[in-house]
CSV table of C-alpha atoms and ligand atoms in Angstrom, one decimal:
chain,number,residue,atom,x,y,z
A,234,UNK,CA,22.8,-13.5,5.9
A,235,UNK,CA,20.2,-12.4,2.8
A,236,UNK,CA,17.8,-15.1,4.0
A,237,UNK,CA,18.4,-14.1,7.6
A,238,UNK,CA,17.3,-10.9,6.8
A,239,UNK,CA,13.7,-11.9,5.1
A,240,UNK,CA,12.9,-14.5,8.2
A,241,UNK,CA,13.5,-11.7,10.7
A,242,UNK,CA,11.1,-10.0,8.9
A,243,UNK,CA,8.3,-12.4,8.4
A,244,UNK,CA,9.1,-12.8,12.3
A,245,UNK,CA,8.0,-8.3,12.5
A,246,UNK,CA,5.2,-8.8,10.2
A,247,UNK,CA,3.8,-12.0,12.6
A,248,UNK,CA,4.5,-9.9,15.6
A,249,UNK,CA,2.6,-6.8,14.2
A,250,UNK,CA,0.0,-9.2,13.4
A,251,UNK,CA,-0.3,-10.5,16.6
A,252,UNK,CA,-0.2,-6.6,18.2
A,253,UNK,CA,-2.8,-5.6,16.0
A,254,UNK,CA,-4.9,-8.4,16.7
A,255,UNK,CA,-4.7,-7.9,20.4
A,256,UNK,CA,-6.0,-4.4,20.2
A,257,UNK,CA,-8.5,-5.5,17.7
A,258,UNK,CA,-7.4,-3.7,14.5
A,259,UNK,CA,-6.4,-5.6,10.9
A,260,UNK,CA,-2.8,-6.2,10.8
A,261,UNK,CA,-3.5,-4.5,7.4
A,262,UNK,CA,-4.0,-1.3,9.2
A,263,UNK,CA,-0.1,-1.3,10.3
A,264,UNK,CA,2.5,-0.1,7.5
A,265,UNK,CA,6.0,-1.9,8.3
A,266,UNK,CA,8.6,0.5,7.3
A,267,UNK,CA,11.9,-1.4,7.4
A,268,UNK,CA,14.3,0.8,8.1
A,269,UNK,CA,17.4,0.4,5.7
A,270,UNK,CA,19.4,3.1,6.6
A,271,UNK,CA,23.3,2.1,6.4
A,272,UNK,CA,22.3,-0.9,4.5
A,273,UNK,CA,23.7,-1.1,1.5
A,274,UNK,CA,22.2,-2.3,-2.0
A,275,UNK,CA,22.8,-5.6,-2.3
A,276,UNK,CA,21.7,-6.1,1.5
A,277,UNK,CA,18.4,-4.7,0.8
A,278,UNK,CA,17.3,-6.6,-2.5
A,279,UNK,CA,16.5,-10.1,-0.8
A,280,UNK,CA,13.7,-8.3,1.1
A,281,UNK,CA,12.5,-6.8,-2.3
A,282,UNK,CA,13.1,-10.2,-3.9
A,283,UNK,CA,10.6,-11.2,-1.2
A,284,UNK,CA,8.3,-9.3,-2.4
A,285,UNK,CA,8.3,-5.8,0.8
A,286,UNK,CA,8.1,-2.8,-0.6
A,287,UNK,CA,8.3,-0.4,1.7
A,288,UNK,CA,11.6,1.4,3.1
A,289,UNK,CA,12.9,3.6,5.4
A,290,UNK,CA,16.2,6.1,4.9
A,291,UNK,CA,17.5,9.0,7.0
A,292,UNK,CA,19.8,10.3,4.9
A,293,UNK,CA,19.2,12.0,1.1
A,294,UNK,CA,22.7,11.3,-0.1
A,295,UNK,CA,22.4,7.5,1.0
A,296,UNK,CA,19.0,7.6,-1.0
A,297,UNK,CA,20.1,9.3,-4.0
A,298,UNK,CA,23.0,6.6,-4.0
A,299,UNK,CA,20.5,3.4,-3.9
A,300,UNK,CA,17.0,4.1,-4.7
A,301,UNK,CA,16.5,5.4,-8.1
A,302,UNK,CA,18.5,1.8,-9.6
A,303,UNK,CA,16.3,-0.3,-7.0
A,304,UNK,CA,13.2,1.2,-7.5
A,305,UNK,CA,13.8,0.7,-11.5
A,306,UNK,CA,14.5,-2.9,-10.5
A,307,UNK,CA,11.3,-3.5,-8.6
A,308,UNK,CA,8.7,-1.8,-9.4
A,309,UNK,CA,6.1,-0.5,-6.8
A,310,UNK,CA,8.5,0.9,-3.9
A,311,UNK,CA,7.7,3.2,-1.2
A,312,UNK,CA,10.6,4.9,0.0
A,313,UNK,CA,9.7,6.7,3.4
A,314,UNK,CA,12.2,9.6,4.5
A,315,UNK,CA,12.6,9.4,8.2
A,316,UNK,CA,15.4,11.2,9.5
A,317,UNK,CA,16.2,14.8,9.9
A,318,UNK,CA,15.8,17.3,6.7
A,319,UNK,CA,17.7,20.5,5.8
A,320,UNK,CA,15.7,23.1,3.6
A,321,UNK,CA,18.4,23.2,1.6
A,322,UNK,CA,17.8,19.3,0.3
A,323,UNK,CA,14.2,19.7,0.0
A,324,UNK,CA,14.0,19.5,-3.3
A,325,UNK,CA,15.9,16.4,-3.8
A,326,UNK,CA,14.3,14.7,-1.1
A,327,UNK,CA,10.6,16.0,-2.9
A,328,UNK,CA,11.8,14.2,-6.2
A,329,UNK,CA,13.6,11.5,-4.1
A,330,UNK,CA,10.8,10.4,-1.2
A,331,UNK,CA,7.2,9.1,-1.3
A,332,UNK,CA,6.8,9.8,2.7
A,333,UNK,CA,8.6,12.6,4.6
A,334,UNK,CA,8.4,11.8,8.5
A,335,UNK,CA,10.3,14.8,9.5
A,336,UNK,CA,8.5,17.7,9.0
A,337,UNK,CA,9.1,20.0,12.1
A,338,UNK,CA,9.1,24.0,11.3
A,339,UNK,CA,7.8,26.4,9.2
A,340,UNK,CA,10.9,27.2,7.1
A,341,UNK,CA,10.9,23.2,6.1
A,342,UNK,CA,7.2,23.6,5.2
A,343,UNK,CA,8.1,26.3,2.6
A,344,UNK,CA,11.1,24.8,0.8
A,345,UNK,CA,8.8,21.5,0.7
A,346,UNK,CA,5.7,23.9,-0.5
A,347,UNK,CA,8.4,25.5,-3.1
A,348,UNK,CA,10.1,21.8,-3.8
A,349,UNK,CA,6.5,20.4,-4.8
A,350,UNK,CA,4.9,23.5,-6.8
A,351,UNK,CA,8.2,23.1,-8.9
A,352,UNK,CA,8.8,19.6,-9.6
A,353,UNK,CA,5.1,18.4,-9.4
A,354,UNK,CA,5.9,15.4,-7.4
A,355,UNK,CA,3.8,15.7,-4.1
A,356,UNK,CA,5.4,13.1,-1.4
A,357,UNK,CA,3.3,12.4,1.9
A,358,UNK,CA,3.9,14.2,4.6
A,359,UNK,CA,4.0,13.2,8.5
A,360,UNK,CA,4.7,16.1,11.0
A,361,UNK,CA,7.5,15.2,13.6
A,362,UNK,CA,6.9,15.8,17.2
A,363,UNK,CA,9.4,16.1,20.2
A,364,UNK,CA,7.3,14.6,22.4
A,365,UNK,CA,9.9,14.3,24.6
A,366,UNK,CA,11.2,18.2,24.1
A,367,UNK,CA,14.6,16.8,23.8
A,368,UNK,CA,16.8,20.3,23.1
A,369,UNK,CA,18.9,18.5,20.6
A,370,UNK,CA,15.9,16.4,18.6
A,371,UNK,CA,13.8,17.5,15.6
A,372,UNK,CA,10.7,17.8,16.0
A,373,UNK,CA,7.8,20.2,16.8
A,374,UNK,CA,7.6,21.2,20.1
A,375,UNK,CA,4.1,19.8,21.5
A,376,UNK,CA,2.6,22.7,22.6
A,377,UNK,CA,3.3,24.5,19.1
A,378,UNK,CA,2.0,21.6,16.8
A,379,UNK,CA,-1.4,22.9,16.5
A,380,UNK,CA,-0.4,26.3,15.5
A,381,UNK,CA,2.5,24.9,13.3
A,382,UNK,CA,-0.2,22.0,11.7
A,383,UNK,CA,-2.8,25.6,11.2
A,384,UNK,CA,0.2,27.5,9.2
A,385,UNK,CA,1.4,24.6,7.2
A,386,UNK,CA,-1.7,24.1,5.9
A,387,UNK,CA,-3.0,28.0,5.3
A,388,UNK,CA,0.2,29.7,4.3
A,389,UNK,CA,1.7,26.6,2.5
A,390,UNK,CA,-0.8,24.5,1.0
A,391,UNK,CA,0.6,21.0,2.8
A,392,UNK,CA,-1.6,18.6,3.6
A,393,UNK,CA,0.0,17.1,7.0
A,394,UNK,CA,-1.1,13.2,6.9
A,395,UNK,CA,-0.5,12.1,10.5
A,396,UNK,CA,2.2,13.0,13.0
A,397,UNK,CA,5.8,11.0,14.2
A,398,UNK,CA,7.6,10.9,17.1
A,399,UNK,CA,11.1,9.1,18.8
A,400,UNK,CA,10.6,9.1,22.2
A,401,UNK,CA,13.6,10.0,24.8
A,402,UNK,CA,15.6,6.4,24.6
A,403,UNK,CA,15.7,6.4,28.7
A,404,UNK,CA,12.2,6.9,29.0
A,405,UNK,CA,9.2,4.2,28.7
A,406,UNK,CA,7.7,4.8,25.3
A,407,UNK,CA,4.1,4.2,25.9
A,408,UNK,CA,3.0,7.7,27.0
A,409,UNK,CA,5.2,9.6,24.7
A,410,UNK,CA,3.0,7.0,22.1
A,411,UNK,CA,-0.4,8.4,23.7
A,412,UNK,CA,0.4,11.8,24.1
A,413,UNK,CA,0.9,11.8,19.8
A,414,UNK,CA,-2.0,9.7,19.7
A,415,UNK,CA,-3.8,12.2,21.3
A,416,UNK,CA,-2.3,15.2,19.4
A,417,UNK,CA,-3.3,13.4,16.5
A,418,UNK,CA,-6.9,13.0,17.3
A,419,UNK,CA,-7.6,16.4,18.3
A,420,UNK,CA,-6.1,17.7,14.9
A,421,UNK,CA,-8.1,14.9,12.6
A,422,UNK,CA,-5.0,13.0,11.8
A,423,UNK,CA,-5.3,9.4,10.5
A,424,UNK,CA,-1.7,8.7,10.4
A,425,UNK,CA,0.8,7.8,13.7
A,426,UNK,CA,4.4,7.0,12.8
A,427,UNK,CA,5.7,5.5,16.0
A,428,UNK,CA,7.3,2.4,17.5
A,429,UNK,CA,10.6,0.9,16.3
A,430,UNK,CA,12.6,-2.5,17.1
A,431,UNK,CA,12.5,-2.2,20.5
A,432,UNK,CA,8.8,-0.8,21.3
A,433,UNK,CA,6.6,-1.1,18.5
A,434,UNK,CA,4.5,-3.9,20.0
A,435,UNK,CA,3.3,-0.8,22.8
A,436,UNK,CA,3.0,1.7,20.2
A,437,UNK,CA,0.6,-0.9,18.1
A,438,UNK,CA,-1.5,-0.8,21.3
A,439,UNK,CA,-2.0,2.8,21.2
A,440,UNK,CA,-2.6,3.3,17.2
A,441,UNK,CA,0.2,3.6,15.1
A,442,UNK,CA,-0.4,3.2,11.8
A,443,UNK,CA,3.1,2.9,10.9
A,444,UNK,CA,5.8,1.2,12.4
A,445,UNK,CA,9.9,1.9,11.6
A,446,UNK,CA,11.8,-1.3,12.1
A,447,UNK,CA,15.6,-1.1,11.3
A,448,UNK,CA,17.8,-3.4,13.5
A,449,UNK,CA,15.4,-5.8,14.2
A,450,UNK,CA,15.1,-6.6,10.4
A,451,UNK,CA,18.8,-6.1,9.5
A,452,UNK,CA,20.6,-6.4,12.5
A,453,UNK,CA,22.8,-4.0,14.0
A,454,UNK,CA,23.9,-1.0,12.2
A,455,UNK,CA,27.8,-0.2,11.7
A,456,UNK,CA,28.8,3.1,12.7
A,457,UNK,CA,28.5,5.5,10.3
B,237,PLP,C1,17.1,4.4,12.7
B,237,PLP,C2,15.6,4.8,13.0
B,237,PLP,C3,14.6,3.9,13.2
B,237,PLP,C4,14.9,2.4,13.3
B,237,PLP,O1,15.4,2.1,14.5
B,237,PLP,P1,15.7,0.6,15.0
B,237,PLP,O2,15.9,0.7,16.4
B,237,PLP,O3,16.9,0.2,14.3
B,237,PLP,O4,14.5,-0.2,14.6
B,237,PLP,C5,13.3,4.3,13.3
B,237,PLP,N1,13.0,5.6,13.3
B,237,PLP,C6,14.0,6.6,13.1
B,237,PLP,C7,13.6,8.0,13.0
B,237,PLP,C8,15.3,6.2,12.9
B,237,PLP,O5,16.2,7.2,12.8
């Protein structure tokens, strides 16, 4: 199953290749975040053994759990917090993250603002958008990022890196990809988080920089 696991993702890393090239860009301008949530450990290390260093995790608790022992063990990781964030773990997930995807109100920007002025660790962020304005997803309403992207970076001191979003899983993904790409641009934004197993060939196509790839690297998920 371990060696399953590190084929299926040479097989992501040739397809992101092949996306890239189609559209003209280095593959080296695509970030594969494979997304280990649920996966335990053990499950994980083959990939490291192989040499990937960058990870994906929705949950703080699960983190705490498995990252600070693997990321003593292999040097060099980037451990990307995608899913949802309560203020409240702010300050484990500033001491626990490199990345934070999941950015989405003002009350989140000031625990991060208060998390990082205290420990002194300053993780990237990513603002996350609900592209799809989906009443039960995070994410920043669309026509409130700008203001929201204006206050986190005058009344909090946050650099905002790019923006994320998970579009509405009955709807095509492609123009929930280009309305972020567009958001993106207009506010100077480098970085697009967008695309998963199922649709990050499209969202390649219209400029993510960083792709989250969970089930199609470690098949599916048990419930939690
Ligand atoms: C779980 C998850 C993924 C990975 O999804 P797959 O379909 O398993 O590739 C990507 N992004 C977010 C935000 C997730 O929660």
């Amino acid at each position: 199953m371990a060696e399953q696991s590190v084929e299926r993702l040479r097989a992501i890393e040739a397809q992101i290749e092949r996306a890239a090239g189609d559209s003209g860009r280095p593959a080296s301008s695509v970030s594969l975040v494979a997304v280990s949530k649920t996966v335990p450990a053990a499950a994980i290390r083959p990939l490291l053994d192989a040499g990937h260093r960058r990870f994906g995790e929705n949950y703080v608790q699960e983190s705490a759990a498995k990252w600070p022992e693997l990321r003593d063990a292999y040097p060099g990781c980037e451990v990307h917090l995608i899913g949802p964030l309560q203020s409240n773990k702010a300050k484990d997930a500033v001491a626990l993250f490199d990345v934070i995807h999941s950015l989405d109100r003002p009350s989140l920007a000031g625990a991060l603002a208060k998390a990082i002025d205290g420990t002194g660790r300053r993780p990237r962020l990513i603002c996350q958008v609900n592209t799809g304005e989906e009443p039960q997803k995070g994410g920043v309403m669309p026509s409130d990022l700008d203001a929201f992207l204006r206050r986190c970076r005058v009344e909090y001191e946050l650099e905002i890196e790019g923006l994320m979003c998970i579009p509405p899983f009955d709807q095509p993904p492609s123009p929930h990809f280009a309305l972020l790409r567009g958001m993106a641009d207009r506010n100077g934004l480098t970085v697009l988080s967008m695309g998963m197993s199922a649709d990050f060939g499209a969202a390649i196509q219209l400029g993510a920089t960083h792709v989250r790839v969970g089930t199609a690297i470690f098949g599916e998920r048990a419930p939690r």
